[in-house]
Coordinates of N, CA and C in Angstrom, one line a residue:
Chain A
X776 N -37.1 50.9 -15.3 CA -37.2 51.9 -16.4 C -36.1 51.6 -17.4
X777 N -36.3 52.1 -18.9 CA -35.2 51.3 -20.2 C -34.3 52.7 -19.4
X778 N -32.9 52.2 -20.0 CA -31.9 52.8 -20.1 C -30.5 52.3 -21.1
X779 N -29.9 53.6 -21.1 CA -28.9 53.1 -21.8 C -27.7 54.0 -21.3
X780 N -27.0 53.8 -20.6 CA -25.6 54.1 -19.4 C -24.4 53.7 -20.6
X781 N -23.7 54.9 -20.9 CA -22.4 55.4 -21.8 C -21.4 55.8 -20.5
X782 N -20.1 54.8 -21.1 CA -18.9 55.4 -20.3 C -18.1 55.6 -20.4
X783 N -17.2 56.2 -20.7 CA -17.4 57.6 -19.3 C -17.7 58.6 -20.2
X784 N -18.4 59.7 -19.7 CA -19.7 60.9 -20.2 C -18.2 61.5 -20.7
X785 N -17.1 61.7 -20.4 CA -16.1 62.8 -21.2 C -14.9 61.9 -20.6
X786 N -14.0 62.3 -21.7 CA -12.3 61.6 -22.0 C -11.3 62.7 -22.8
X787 N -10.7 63.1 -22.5 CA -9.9 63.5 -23.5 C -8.5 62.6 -23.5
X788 N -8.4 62.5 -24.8 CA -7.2 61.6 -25.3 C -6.2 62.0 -26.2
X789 N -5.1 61.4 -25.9 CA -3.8 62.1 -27.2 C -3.9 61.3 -28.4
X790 N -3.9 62.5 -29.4 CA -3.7 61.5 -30.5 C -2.8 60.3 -30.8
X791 N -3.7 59.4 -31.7 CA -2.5 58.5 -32.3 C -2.8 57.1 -31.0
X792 N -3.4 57.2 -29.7 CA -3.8 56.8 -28.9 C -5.2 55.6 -29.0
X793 N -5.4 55.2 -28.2 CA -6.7 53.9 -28.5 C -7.5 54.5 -27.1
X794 N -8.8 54.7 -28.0 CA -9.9 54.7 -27.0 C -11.1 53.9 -26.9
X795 N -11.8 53.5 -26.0 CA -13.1 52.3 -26.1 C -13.9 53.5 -25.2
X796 N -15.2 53.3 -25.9 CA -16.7 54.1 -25.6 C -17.4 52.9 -25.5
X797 N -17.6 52.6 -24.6 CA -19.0 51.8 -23.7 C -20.0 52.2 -23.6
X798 N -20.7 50.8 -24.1 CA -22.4 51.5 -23.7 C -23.7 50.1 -23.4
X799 N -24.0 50.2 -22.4 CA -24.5 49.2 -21.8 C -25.9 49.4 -21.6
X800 N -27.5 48.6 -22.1 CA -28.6 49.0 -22.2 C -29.1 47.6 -21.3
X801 N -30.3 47.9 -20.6 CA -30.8 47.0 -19.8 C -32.5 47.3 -20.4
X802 N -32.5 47.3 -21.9 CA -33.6 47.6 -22.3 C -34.2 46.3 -23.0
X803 N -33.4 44.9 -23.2 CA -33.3 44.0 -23.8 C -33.8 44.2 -25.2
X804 N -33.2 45.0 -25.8 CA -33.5 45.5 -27.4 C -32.1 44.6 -28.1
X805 N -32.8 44.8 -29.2 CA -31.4 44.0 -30.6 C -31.1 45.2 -30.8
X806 N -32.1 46.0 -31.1 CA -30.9 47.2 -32.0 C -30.0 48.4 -31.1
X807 N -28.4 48.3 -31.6 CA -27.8 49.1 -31.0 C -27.0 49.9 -31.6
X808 N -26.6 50.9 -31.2 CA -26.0 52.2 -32.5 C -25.3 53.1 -31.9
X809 N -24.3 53.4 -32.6 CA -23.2 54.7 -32.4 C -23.4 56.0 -33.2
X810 N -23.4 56.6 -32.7 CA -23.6 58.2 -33.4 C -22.5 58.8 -33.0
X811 N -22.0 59.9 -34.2 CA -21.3 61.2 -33.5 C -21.4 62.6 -33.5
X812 N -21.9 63.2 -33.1 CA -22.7 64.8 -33.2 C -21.6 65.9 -33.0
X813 N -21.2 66.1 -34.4 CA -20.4 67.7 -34.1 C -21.2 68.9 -34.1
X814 N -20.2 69.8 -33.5 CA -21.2 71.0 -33.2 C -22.1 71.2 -34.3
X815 N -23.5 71.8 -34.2 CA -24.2 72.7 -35.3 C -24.8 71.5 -36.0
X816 N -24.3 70.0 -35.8 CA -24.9 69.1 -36.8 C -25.7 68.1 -36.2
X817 N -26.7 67.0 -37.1 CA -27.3 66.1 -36.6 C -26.4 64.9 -36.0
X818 N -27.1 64.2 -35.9 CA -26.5 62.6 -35.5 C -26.0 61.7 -36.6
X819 N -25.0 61.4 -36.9 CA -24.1 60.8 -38.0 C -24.0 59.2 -37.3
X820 N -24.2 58.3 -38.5 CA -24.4 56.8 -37.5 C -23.3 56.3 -38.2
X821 N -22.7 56.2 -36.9 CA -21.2 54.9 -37.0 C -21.3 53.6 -37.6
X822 N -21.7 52.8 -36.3 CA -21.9 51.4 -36.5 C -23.1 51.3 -35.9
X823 N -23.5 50.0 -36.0 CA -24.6 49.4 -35.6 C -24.9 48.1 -35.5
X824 N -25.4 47.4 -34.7 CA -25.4 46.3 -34.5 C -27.3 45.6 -34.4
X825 N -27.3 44.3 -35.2 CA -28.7 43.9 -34.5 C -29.0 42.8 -33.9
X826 N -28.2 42.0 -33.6 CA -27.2 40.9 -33.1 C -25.9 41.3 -32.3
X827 N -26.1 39.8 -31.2 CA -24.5 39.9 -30.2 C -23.8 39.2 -31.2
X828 N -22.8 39.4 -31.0 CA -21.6 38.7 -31.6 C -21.4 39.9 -33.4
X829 N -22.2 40.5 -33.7 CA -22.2 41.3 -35.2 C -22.5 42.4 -35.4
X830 N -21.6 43.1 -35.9 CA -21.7 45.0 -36.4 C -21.8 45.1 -37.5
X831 N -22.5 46.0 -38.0 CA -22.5 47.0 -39.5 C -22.3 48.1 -39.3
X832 N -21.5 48.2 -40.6 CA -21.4 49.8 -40.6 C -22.1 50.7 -40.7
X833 N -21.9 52.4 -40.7 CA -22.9 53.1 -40.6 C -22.6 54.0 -42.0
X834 N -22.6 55.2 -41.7 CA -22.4 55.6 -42.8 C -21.3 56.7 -42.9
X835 N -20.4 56.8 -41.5 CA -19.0 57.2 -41.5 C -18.4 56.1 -40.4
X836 N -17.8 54.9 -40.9 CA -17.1 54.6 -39.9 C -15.6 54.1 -40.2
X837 N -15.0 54.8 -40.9 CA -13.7 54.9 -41.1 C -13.0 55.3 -39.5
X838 N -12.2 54.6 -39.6 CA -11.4 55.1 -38.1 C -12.1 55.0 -36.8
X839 N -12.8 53.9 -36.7 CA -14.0 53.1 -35.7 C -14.0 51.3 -36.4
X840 N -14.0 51.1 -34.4 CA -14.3 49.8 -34.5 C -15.8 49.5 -33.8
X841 N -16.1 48.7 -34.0 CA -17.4 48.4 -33.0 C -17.3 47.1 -32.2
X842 N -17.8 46.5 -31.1 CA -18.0 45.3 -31.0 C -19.3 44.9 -30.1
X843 N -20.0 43.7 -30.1 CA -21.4 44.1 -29.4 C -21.1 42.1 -28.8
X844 N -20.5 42.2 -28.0 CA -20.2 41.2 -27.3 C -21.2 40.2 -26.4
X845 N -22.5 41.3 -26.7 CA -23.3 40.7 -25.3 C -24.4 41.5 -26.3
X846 N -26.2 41.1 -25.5 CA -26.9 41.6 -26.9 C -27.3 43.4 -25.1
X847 N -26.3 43.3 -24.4 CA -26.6 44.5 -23.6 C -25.4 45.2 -23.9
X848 N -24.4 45.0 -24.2 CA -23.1 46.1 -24.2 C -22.6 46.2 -25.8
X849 N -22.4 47.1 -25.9 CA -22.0 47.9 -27.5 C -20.6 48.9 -27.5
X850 N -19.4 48.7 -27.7 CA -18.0 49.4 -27.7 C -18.0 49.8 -28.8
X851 N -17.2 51.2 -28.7 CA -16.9 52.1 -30.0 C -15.4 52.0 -29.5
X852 N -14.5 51.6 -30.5 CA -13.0 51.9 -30.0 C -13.0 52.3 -31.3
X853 N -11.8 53.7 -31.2 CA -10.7 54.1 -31.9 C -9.6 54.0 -31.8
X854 N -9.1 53.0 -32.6 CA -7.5 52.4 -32.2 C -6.4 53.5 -32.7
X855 N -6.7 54.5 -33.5 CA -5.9 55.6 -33.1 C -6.4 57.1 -33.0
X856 N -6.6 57.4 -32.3 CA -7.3 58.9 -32.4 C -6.9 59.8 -32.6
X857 N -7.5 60.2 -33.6 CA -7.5 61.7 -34.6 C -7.8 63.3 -34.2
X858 N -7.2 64.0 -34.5 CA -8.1 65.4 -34.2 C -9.6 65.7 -34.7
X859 N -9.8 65.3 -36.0 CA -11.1 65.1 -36.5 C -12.3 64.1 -35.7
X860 N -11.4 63.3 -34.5 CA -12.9 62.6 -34.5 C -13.6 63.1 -32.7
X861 N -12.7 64.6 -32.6 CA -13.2 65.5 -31.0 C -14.5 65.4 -31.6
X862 N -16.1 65.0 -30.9 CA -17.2 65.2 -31.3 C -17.6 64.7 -30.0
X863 N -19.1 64.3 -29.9 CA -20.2 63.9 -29.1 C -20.7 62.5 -29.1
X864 N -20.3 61.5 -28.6 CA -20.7 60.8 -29.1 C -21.9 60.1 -28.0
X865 N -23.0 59.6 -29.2 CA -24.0 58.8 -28.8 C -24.4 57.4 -28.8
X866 N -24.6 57.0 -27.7 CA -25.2 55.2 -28.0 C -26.9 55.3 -28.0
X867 N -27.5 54.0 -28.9 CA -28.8 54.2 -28.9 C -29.3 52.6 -28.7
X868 N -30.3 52.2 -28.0 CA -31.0 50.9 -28.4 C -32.2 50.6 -28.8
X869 N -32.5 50.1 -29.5 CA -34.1 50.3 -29.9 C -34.6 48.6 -29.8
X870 N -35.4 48.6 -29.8 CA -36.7 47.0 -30.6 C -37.2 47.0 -31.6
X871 N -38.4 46.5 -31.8 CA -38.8 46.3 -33.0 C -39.0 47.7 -33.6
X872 N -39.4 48.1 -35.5 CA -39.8 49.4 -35.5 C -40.5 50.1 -34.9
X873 N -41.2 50.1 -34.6 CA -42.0 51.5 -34.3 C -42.2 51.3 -32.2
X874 N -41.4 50.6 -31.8 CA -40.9 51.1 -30.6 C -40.0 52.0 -30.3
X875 N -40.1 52.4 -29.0 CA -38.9 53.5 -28.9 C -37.5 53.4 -28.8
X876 N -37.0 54.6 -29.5 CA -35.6 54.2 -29.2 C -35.0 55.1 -28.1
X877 N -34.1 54.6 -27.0 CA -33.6 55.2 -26.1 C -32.1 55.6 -26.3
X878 N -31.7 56.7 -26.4 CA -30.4 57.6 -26.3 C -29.6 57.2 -24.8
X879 N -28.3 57.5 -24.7 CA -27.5 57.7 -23.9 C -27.6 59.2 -23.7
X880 N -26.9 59.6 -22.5 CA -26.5 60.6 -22.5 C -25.2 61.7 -23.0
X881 N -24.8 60.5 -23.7 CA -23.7 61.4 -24.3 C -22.1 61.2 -24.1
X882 N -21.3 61.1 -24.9 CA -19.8 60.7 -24.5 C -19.2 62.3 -25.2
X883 N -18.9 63.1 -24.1 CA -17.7 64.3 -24.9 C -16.4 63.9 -24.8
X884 N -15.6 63.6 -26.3 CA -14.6 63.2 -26.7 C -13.9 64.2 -27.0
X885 N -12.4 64.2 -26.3 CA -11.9 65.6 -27.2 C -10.3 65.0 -27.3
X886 N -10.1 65.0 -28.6 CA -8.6 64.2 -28.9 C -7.6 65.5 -29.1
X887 N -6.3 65.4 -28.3 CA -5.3 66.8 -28.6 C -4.0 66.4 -28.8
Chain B
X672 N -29.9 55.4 -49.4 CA -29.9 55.8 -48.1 C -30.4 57.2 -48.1
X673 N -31.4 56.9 -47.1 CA -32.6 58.2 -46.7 C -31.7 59.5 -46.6
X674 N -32.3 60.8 -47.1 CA -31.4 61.7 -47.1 C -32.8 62.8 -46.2
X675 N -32.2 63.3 -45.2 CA -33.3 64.2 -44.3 C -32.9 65.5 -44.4
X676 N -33.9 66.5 -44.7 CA -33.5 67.9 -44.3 C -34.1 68.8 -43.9
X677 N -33.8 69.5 -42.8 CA -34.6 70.1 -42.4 C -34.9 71.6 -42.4
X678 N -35.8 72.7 -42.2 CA -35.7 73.8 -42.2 C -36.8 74.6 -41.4
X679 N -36.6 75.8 -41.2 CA -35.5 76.3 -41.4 C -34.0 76.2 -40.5
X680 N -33.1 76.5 -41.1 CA -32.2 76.3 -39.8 C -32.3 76.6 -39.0
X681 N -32.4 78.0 -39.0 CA -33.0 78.5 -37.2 C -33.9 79.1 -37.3
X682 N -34.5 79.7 -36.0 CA -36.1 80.1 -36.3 C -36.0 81.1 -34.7
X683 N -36.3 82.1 -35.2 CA -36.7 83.0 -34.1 C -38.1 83.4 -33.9
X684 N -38.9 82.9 -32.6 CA -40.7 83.1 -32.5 C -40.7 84.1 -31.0
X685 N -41.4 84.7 -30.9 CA -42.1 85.3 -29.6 C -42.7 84.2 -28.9
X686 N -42.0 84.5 -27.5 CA -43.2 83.6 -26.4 C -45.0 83.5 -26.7
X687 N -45.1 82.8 -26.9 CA -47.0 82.3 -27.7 C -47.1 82.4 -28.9
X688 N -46.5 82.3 -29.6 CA -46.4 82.2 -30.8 C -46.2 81.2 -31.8
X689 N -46.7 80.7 -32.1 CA -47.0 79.4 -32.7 C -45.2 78.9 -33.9
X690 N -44.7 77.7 -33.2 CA -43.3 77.6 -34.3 C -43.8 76.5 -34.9
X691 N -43.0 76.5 -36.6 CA -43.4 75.6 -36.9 C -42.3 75.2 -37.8
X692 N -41.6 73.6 -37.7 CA -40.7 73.3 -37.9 C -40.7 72.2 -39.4
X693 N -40.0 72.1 -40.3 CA -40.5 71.6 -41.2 C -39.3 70.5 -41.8
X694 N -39.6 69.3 -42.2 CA -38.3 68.1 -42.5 C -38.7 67.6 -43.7
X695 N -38.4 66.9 -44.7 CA -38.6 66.7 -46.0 C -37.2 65.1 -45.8
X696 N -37.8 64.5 -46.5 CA -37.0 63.3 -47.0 C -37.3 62.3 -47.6
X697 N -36.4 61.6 -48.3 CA -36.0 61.3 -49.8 C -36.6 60.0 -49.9
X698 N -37.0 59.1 -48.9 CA -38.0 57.8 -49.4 C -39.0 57.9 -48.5
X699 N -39.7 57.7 -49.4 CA -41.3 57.4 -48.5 C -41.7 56.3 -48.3
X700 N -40.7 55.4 -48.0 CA -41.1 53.7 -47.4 C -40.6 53.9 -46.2
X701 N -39.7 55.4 -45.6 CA -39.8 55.2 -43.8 C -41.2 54.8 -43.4
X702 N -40.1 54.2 -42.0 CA -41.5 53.2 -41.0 C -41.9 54.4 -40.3
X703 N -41.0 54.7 -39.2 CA -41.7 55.9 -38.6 C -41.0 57.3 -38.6
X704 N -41.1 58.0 -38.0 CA -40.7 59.3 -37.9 C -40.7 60.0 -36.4
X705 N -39.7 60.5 -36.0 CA -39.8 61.0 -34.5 C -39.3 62.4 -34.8
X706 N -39.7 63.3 -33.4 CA -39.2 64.8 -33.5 C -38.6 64.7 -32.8
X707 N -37.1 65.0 -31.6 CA -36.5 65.4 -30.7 C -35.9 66.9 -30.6
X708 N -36.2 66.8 -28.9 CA -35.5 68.4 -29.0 C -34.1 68.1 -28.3
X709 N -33.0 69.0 -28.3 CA -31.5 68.5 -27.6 C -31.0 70.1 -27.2
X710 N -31.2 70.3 -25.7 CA -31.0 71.6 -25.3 C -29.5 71.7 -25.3
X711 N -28.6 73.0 -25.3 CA -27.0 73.2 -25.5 C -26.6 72.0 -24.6
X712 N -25.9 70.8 -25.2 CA -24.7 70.6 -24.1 C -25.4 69.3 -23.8
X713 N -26.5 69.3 -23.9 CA -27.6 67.7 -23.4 C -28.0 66.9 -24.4
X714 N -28.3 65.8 -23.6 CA -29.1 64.9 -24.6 C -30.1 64.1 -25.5
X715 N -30.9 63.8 -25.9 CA -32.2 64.1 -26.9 C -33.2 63.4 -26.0
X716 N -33.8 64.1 -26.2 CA -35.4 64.2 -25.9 C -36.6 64.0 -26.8
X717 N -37.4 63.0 -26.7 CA -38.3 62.7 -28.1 C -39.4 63.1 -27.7
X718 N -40.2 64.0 -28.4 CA -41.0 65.0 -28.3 C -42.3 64.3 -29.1
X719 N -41.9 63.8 -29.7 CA -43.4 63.2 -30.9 C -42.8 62.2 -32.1
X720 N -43.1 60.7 -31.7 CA -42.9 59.5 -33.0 C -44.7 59.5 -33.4
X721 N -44.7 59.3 -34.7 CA -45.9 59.5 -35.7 C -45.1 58.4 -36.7
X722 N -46.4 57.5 -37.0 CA -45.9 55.9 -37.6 C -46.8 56.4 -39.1
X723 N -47.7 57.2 -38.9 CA -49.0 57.3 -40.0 C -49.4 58.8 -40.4
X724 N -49.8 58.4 -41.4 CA -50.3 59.7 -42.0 C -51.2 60.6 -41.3
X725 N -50.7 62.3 -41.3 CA -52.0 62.5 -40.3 C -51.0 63.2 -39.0
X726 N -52.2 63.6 -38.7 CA -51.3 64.3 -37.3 C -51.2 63.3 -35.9
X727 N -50.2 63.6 -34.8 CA -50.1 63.2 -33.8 C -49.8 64.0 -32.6
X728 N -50.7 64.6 -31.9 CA -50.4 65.3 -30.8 C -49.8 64.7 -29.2
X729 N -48.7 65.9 -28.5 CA -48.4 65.4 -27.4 C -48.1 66.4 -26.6
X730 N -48.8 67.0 -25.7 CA -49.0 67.8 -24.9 C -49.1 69.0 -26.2
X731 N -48.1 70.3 -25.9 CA -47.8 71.3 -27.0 C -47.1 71.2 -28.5
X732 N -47.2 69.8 -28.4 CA -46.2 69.3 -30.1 C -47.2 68.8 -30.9
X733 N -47.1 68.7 -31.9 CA -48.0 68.2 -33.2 C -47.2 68.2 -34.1
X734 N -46.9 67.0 -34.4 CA -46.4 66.3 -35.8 C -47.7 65.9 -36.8
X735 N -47.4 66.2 -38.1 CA -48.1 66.2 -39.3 C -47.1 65.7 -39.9
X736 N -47.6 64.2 -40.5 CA -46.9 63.4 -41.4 C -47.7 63.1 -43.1
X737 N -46.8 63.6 -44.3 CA -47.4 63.1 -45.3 C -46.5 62.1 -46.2
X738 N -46.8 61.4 -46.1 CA -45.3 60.7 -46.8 C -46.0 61.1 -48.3
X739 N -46.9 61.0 -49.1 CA -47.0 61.6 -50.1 C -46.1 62.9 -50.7
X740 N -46.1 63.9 -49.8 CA -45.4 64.7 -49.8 C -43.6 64.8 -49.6
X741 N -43.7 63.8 -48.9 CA -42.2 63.4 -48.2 C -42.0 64.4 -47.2
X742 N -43.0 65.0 -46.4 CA -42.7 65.7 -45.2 C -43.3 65.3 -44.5
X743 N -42.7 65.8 -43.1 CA -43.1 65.9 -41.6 C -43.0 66.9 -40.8
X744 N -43.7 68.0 -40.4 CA -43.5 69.4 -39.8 C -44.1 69.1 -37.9
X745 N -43.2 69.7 -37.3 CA -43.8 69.7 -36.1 C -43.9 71.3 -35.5
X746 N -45.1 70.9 -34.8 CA -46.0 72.2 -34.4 C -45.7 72.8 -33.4
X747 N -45.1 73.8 -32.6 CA -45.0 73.9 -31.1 C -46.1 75.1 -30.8
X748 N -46.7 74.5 -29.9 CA -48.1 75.4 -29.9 C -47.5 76.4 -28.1
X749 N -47.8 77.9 -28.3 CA -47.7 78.8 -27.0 C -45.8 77.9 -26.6
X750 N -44.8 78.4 -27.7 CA -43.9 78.2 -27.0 C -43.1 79.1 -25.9
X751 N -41.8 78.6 -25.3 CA -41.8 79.4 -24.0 C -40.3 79.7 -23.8
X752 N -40.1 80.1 -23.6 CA -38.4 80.7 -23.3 C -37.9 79.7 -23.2
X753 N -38.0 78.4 -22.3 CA -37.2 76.9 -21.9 C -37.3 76.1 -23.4
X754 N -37.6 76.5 -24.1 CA -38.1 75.7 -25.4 C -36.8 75.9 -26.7
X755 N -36.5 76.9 -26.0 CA -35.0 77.1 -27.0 C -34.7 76.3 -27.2
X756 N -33.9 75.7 -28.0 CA -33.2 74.1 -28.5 C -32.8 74.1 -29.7
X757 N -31.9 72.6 -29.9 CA -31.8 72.5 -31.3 C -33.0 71.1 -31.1
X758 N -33.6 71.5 -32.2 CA -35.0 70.5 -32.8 C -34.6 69.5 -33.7
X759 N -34.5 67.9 -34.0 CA -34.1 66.8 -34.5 C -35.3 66.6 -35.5
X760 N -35.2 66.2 -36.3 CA -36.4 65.2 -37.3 C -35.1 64.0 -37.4
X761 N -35.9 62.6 -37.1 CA -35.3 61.3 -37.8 C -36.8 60.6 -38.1
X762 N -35.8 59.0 -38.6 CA -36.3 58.6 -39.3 C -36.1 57.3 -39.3
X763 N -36.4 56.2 -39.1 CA -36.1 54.8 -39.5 C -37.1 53.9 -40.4
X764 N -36.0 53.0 -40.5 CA -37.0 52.0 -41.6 C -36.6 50.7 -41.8
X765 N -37.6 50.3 -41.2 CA -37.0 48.4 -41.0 C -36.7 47.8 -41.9
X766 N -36.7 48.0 -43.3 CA -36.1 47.5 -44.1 C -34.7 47.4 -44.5
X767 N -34.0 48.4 -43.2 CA -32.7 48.9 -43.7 C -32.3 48.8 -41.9
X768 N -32.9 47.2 -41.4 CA -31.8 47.3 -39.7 C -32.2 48.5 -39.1
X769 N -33.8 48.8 -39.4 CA -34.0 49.8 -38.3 C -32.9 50.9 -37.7
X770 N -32.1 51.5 -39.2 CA -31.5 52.3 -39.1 C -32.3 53.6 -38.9
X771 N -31.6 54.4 -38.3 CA -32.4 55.9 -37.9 C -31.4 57.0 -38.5
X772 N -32.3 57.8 -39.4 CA -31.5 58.7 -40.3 C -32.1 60.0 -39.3
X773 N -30.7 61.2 -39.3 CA -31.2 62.6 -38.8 C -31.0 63.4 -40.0
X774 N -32.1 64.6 -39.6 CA -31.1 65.8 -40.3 C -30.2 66.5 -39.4
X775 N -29.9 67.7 -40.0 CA -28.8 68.4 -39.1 C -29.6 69.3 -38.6
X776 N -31.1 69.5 -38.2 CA -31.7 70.1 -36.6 C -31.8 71.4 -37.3
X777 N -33.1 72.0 -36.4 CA -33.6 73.8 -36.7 C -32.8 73.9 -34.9
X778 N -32.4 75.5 -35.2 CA -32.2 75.8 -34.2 C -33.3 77.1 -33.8
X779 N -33.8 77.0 -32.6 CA -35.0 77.3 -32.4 C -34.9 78.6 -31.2
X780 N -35.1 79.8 -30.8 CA -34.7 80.7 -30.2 C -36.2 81.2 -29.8
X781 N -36.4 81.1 -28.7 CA -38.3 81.9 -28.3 C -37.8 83.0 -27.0
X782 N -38.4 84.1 -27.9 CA -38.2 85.3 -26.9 C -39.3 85.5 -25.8
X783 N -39.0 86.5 -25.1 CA -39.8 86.3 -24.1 C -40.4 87.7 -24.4

């Protein structure tokens, strides 16, 4: 069955601090993606990758790195963490268009 | 870049009572269009992807897609107390790395 396994499901970290968000799909898809969901709001896309070895940005990724080392594992690091970036975060992998895309379950981040 | 919105924000229905959820967005060259629901605290759940104009039913959901219009409304037919949620419209489009655009979600309340 596709999956996509995020880890670890919650972290809290001190600011100013370096965090890595893992996320590992055994769906053999190219497309792979970071989201971050604050309360009350949609899915906001970080980075994204459609290729191993190469990231794009998304459309907030200030203060995010990405790296997609393998065409199954996809890292979100924050090399310093902020109070602003306490949110939800999500991995996603998809295939071609109009296949499915499969979600993680979720990373609760909370930076203090 | 696709701009999604959805409405209403929240929506209060009686148990059997027909909800109906409504998204609007800004190009009409997306490839497909999905609905998910994401109950407090959990993950997303995809309720209904529709690639074409026209309706698409799945069990109690019904998506109606016009891209003429630049909408997509989903139907919940006899909803039910467990149905509460926040409700997703996205969007991707292969022209743009099978990026998937959200809005920021109806929040959806069914009384009993």
């Amino acid at each position: 069955e596709a999956a996509v396994t995020q880890s670890p499901r919650s972290k809290v970290a001190v600011t100013g601090g370096k965090v890595t968000l893992s996320c590992h799909q055994t769906n053999n898809h190219d497309y792979m993606y970071w989201y971050r969901q604050d309360t009350g709001h949609g899915l906001r896309l970080i980075h994204y990758s459609y290729v191993a070895d190469s990231t794009e940005k998304g459309d907030i990724p200030d203060g995010y790195k990405a790296s997609r080392p393998s065409q199954e594992n996809f890292s979100l690091i924050l090399e310093l963490a902020s109070l602003s970036q306490t949110a939800v975060y999500f991995c996603a992998s998809s295939g071609d268009i109009n296949t499915e895309v499969f979600f993680g379950k979720g990373t609760r981040l909370t930076v203090v | 870049q696709q701009k999604v919105q959805q409405s209403p924000e929240s929506l209060t229905v009686s148990e059997g009572a027909m909800a109906s959820l409504n998204c609007t967005f800004s190009d009409g060259t997306s490839d497909n269009f999905r609905w998910y629901r994401q109950h407090s605290g959990k993950g997303l759940e995809v309720l209904v992807s529709i690639f074409s104009d026209g309706e698409k039913e799945e069990g109690r959901f019904t998506a109606h897609l016009n891209r003429a219009s630049l909408h997509v409304s989903l139907h919940i037919r006899e909803p039910q107390p467990s149905d509460s949620a926040v409700y997703l419209c996205a969007m991707s489009m292969a022209n743009n790395n099978n990026r998937i655009f959200f809005g920021d979600g109806t929040q959806l309340v069914v009384k009993p």
